[in-house]
PDB file of C-alpha atoms in Angstrom:
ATOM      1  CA  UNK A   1     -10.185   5.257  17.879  1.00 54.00           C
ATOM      2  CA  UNK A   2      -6.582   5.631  17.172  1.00 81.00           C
ATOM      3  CA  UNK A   3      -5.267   4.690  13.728  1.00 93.00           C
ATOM      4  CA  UNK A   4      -2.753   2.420  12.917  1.00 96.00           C
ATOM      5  CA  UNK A   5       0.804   3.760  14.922  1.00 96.00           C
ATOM      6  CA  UNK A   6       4.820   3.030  13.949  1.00 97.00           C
ATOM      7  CA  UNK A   7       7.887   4.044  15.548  1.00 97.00           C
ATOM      8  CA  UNK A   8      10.324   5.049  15.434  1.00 97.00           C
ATOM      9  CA  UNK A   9       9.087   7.573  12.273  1.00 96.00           C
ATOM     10  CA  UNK A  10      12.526   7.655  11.420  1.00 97.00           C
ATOM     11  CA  UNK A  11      16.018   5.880  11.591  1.00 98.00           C
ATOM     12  CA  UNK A  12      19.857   6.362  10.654  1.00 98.00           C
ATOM     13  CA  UNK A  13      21.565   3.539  10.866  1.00 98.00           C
ATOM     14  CA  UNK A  14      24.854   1.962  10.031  1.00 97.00           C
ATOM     15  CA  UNK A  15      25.564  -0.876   7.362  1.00 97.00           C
ATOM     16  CA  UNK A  16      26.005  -4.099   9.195  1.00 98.00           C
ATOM     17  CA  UNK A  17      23.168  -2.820  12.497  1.00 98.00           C
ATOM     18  CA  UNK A  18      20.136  -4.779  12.924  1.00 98.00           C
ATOM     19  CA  UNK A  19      17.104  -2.131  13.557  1.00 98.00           C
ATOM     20  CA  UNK A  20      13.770  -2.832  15.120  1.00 98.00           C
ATOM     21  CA  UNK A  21      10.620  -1.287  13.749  1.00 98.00           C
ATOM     22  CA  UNK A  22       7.176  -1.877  15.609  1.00 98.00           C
ATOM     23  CA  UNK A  23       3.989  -1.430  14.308  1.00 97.00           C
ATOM     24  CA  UNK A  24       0.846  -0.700  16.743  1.00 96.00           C
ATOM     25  CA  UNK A  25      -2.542  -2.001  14.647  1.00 96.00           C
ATOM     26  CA  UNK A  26      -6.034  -0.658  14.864  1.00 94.00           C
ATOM     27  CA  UNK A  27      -7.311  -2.209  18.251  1.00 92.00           C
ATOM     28  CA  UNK A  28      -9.216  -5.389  17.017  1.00 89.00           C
ATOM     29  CA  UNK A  29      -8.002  -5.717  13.527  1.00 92.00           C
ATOM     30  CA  UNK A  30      -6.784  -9.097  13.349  1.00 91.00           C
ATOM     31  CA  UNK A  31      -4.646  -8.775  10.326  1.00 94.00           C
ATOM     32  CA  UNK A  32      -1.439  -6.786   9.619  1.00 96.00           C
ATOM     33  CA  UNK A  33       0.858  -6.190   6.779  1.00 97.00           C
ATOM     34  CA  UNK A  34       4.654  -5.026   6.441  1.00 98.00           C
ATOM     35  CA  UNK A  35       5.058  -3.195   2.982  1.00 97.00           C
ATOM     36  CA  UNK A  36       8.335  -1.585   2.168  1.00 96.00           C
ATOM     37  CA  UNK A  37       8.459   1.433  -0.188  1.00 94.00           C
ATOM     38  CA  UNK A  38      12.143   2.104  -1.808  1.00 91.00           C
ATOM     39  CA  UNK A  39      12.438   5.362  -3.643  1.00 82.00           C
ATOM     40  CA  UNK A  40       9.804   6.572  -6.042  1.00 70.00           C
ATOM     41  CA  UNK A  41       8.491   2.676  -6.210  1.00 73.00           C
ATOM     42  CA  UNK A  42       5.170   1.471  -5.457  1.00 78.00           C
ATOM     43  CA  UNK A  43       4.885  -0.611  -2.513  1.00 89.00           C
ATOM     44  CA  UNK A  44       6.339  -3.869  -1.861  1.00 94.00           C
ATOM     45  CA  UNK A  45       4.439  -6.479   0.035  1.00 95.00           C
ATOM     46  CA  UNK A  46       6.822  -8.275   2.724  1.00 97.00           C
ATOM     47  CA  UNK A  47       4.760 -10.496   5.523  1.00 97.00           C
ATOM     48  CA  UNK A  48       1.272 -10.896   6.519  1.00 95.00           C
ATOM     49  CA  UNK A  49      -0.546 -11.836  10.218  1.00 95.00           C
ATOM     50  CA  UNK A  50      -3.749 -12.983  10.130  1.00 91.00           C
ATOM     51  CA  UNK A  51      -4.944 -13.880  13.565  1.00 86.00           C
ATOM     52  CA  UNK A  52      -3.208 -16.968  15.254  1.00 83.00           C
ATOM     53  CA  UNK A  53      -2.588 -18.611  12.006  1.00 88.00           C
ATOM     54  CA  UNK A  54       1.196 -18.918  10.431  1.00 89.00           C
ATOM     55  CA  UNK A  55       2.563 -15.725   8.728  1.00 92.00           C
ATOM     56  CA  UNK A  56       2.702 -15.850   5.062  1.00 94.00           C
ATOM     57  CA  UNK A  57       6.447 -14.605   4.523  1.00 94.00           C
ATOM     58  CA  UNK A  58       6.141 -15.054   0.761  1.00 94.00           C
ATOM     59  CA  UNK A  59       7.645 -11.268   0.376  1.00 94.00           C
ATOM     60  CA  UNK A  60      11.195 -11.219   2.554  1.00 96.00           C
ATOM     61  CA  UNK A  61      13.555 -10.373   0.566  1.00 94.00           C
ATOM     62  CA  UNK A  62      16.205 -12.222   2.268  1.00 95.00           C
ATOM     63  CA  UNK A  63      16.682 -13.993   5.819  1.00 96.00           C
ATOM     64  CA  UNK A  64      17.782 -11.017   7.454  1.00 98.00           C
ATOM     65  CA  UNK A  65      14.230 -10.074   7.374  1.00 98.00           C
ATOM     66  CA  UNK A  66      11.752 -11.346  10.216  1.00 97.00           C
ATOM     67  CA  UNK A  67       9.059 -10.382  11.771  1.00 96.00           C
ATOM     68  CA  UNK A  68       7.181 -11.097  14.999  1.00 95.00           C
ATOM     69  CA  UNK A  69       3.568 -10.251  16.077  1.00 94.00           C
ATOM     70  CA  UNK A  70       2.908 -10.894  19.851  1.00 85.00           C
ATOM     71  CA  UNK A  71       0.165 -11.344  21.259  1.00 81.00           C
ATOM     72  CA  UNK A  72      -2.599 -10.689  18.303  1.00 78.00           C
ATOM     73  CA  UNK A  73      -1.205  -6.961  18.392  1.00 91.00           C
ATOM     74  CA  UNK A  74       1.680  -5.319  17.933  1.00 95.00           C
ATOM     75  CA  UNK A  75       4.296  -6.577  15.398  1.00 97.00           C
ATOM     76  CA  UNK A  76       8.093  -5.824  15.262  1.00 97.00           C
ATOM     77  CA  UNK A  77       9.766  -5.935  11.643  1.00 98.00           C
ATOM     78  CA  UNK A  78      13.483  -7.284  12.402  1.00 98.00           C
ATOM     79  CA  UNK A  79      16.054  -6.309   9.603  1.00 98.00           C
ATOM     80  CA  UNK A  80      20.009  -7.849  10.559  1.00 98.00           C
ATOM     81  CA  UNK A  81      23.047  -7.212   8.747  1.00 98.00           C
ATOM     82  CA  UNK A  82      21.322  -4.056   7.260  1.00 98.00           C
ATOM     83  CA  UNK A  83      22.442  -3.182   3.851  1.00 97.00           C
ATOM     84  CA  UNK A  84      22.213   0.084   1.827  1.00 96.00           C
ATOM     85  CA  UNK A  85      19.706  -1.310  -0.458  1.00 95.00           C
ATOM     86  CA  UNK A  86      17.510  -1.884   2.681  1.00 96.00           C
ATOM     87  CA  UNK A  87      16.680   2.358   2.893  1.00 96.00           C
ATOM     88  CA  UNK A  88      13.181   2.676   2.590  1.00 96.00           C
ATOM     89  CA  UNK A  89      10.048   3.553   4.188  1.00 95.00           C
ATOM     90  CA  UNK A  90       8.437   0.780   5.700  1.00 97.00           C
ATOM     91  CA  UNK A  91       4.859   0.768   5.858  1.00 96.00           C
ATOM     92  CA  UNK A  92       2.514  -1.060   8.394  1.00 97.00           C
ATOM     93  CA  UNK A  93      -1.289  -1.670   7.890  1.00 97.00           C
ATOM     94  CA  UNK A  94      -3.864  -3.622   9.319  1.00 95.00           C
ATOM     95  CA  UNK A  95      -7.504  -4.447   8.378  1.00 94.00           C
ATOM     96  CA  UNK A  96     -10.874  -5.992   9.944  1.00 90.00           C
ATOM     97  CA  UNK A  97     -12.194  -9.348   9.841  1.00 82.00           C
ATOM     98  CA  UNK A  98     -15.552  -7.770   9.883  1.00 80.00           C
ATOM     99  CA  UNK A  99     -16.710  -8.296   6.328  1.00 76.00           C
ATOM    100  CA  UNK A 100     -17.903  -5.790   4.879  1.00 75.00           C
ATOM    101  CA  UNK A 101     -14.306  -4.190   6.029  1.00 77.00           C
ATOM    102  CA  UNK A 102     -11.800  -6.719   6.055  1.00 81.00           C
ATOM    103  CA  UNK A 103     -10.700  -5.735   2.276  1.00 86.00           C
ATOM    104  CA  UNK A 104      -9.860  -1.876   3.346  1.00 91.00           C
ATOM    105  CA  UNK A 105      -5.973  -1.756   4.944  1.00 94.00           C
ATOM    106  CA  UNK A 106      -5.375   0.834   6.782  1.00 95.00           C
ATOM    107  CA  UNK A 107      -1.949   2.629   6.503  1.00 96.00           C
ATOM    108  CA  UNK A 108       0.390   3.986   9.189  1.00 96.00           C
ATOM    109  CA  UNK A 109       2.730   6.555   8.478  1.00 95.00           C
ATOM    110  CA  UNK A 110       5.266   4.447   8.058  1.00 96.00           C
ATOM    111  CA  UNK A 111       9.429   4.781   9.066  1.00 97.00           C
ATOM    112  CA  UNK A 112      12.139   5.757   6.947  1.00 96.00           C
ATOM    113  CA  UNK A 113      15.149   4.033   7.114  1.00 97.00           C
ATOM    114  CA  UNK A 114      18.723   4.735   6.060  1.00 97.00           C
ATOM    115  CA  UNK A 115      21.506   2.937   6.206  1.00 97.00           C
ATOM    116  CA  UNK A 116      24.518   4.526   5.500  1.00 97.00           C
TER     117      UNK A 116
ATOM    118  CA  UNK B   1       7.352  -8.202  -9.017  1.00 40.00           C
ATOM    119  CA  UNK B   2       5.151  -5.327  -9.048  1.00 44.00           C
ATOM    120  CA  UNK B   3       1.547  -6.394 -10.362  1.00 58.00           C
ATOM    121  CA  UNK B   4       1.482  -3.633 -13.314  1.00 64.00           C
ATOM    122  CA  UNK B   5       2.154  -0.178 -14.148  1.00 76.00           C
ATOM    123  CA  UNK B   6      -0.129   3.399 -13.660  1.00 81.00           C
ATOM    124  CA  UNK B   7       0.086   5.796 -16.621  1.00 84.00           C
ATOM    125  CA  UNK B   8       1.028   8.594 -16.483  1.00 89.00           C
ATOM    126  CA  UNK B   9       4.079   8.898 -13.955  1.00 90.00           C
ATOM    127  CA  UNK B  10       3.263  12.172 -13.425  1.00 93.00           C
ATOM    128  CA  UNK B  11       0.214  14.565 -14.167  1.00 95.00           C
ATOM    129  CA  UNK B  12      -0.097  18.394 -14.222  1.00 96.00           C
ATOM    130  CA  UNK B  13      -3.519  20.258 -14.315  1.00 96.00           C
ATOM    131  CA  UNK B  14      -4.672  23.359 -13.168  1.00 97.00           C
ATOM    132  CA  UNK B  15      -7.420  23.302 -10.592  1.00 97.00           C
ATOM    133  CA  UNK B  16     -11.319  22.539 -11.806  1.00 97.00           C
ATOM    134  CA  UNK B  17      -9.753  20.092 -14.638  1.00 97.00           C
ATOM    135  CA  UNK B  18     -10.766  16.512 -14.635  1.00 98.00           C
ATOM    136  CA  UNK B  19      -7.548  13.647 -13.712  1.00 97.00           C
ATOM    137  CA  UNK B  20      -7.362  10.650 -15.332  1.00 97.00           C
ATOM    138  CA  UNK B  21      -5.345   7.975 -14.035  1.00 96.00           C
ATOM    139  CA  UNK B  22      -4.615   4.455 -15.823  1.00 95.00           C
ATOM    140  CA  UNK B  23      -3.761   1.138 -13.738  1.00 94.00           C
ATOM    141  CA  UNK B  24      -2.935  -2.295 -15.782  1.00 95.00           C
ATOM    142  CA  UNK B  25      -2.079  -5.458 -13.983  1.00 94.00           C
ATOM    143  CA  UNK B  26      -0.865  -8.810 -15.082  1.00 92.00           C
ATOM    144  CA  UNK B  27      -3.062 -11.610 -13.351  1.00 91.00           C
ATOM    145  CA  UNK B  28      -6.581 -12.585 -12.038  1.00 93.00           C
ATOM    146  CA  UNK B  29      -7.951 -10.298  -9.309  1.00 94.00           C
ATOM    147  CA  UNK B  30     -10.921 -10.515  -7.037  1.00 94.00           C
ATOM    148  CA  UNK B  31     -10.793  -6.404  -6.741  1.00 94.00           C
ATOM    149  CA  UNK B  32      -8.994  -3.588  -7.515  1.00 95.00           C
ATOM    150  CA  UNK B  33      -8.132  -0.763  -4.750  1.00 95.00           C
ATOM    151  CA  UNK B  34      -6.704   2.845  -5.417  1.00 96.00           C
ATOM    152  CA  UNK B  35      -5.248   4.806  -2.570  1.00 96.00           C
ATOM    153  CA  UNK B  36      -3.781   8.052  -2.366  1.00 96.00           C
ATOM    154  CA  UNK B  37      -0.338   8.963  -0.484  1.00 94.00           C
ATOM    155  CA  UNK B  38       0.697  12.470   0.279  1.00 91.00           C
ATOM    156  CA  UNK B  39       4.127  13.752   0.910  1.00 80.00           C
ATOM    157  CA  UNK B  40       5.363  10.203   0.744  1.00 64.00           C
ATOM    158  CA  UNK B  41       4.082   8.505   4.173  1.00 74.00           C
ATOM    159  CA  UNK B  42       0.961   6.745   4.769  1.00 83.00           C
ATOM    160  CA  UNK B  43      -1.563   5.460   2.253  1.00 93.00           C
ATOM    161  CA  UNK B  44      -5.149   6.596   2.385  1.00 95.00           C
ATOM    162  CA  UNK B  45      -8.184   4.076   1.611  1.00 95.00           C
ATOM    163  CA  UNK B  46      -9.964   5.825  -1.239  1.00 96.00           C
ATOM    164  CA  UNK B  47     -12.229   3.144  -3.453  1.00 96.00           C
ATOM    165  CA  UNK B  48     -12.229  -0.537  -4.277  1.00 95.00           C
ATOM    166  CA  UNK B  49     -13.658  -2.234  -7.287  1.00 96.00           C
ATOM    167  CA  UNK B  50     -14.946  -5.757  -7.874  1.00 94.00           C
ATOM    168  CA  UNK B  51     -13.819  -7.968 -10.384  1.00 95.00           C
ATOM    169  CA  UNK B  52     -17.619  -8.263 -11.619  1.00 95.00           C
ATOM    170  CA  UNK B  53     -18.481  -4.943 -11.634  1.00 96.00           C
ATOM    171  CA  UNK B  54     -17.588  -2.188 -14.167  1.00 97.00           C
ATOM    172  CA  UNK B  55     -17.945   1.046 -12.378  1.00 98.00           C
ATOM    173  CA  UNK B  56     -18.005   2.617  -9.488  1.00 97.00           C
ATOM    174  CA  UNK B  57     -18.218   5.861  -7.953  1.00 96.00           C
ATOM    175  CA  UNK B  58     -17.255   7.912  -4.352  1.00 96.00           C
ATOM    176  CA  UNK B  59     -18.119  11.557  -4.564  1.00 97.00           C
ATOM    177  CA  UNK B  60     -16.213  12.818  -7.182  1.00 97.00           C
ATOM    178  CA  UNK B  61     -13.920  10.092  -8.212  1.00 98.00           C
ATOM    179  CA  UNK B  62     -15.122   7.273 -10.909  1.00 98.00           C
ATOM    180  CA  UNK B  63     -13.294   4.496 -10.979  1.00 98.00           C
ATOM    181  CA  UNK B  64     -13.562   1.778 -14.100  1.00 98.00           C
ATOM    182  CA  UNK B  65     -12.753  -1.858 -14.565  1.00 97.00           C
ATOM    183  CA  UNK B  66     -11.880  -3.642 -17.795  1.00 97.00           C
ATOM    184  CA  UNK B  67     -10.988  -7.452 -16.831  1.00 96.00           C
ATOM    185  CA  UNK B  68     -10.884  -8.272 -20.213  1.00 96.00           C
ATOM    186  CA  UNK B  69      -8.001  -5.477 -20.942  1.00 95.00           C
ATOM    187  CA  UNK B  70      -6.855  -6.056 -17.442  1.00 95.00           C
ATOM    188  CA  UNK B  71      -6.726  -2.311 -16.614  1.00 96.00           C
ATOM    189  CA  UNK B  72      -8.513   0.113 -14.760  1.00 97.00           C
ATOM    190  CA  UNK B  73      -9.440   3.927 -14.472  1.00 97.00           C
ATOM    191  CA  UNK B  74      -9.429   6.685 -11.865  1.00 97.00           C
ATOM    192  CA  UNK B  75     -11.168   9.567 -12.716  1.00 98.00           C
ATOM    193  CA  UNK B  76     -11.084  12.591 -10.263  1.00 98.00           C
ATOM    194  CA  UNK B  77     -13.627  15.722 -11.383  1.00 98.00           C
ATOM    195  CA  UNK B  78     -13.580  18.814 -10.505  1.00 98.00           C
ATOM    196  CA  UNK B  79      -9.670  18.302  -8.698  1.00 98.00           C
ATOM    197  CA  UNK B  80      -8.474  20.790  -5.853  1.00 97.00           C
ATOM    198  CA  UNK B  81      -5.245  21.791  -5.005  1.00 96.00           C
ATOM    199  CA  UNK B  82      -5.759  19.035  -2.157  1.00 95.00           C
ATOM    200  CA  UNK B  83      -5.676  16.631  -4.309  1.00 97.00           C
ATOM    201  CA  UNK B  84      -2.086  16.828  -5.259  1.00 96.00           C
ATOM    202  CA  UNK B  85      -0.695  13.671  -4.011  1.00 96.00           C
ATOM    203  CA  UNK B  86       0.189   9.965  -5.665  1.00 94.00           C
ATOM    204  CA  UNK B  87      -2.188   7.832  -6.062  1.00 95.00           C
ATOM    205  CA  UNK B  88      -1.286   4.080  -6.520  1.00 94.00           C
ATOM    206  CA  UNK B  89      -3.634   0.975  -7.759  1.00 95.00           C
ATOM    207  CA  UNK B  90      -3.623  -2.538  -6.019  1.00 95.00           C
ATOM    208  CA  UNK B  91      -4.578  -5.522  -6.337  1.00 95.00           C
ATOM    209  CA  UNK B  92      -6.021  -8.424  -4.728  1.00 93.00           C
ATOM    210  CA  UNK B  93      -6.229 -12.473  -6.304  1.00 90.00           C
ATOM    211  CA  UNK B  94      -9.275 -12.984  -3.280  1.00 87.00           C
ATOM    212  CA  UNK B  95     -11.442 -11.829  -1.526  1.00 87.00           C
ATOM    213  CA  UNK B  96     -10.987 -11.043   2.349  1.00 86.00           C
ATOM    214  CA  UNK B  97      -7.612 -10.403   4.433  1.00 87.00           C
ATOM    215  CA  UNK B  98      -5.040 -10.627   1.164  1.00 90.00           C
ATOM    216  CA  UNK B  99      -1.352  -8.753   1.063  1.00 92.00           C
ATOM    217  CA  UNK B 100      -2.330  -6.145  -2.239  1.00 94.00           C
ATOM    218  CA  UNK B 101       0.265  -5.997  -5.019  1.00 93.00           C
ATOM    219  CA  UNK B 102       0.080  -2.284  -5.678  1.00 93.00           C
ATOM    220  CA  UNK B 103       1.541  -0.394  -8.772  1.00 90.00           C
ATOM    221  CA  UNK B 104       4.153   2.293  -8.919  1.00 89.00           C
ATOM    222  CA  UNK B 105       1.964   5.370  -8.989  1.00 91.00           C
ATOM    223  CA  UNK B 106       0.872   8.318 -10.327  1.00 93.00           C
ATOM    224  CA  UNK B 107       2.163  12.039  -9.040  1.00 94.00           C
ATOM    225  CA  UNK B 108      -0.618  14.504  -9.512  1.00 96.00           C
ATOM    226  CA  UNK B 109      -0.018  17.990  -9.096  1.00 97.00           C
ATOM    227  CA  UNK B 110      -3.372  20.195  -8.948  1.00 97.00           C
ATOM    228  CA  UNK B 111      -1.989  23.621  -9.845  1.00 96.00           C
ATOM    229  CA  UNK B 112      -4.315  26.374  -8.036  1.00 91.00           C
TER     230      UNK B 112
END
């Protein structure tokens, strides 16, 4: 019954370091969400898994943003080349295909990022 | 983009006062969700609205839907100290499994 998991919860890095940041789902919800949430902004939709089907990447920013989800589960937001203007906290959230669920998303707590 | 803008940034009231919250948006939704985020981290689930209905409630929030005005309401009665935290409006163009364009929030402070 665990709720939706990210590490780490928080990362320094340097300008120019690629950073990994995984996100563990609800156990059986079959879609997930990246948001990212820059300083006293609202959040800002970046990729979307729904099952087996093609992401919908409509939200990178640039193409040093990716993002993987293996295996119907767990999903790994890849940023390269980090810049300052990528500090943020990065959220993660998945929801149910069920139907009477599938329109509630369900938030980790998210990592904060800084790149110095 | 962000889909619209909540009114007020920020909102002081002293415990037992009623909150009022204000979302507006720019496009055609199937619903409208508000969530509530303390201390900056993860967002909390607290009420969605459809686009056909006009009200709704949850305990002691009331939320309201204008389509026509493209804007919607949170009401919170009765607010706690625990209730200080931002609470943010999104939206969704369908139904289902859909990335929400949220808003940038409103900071409410319940003073006890």
């Amino acid at each position: 019954g665990a709720g939706v998991s990210q590490s780490p919860s928080n990362k320094v890095t340097e300008k120019g370091k690629d950073v990994e940041l995984r996100c563990d789902p609800i156990s059986g919800h079959t879609a997930l969400y990246w948001y990212r949430q820059s300083l006293g902004q609202g959040l800002e939709f970046l990729i979307y898994f729904q099952g087996n089907s093609a992401p919908d990447k409509s939200g990178l920013p640039s193409d040093r943003f990716s993002a993987e989800r293996t295996g119907g589960s767990v999903s790994t937001l890849t940023i390269q080349r980090t810049q300052q203007e990528d500090s943020a906290v990065y959220l993660c959230a998945s929801s149910s295909y069920d139907r009477a669920l599938r329109e509630t998303q369900y938030f980790g707590p998210g990592t904060r990022l800084l790149v110095l | 983009s962000q889909q619209g803008e909540e009114d007020p940034q920020a909102l002081s009231i002293q415990e037992g006062e009623n909150a009022t919250m204000n979302c507006s948006y720019k496009t055609s939704i199937n619903n409208l969700q508000w969530y509530r985020q303390n201390s900056g981290r993860g967002l909390v689930h607290l009420i969605l609205i459809r686009s056909n209905e006009r009200e709704k409630h949850s305990g002691r929030l009331r939320v309201t839907l204008d389509t026509s005005k493209k804007s919607s309401s949170l009401l919170i009665t009765a607010s706690r100290a625990a209730d200080t935290a931002s609470y943010f409006c999104a939206t969704a163009r369908n139904s289902g499994n859909t990335p929400l364009v949220f808003g940038k929030g409103t900071r409410l402070s319940v003073i006890a």
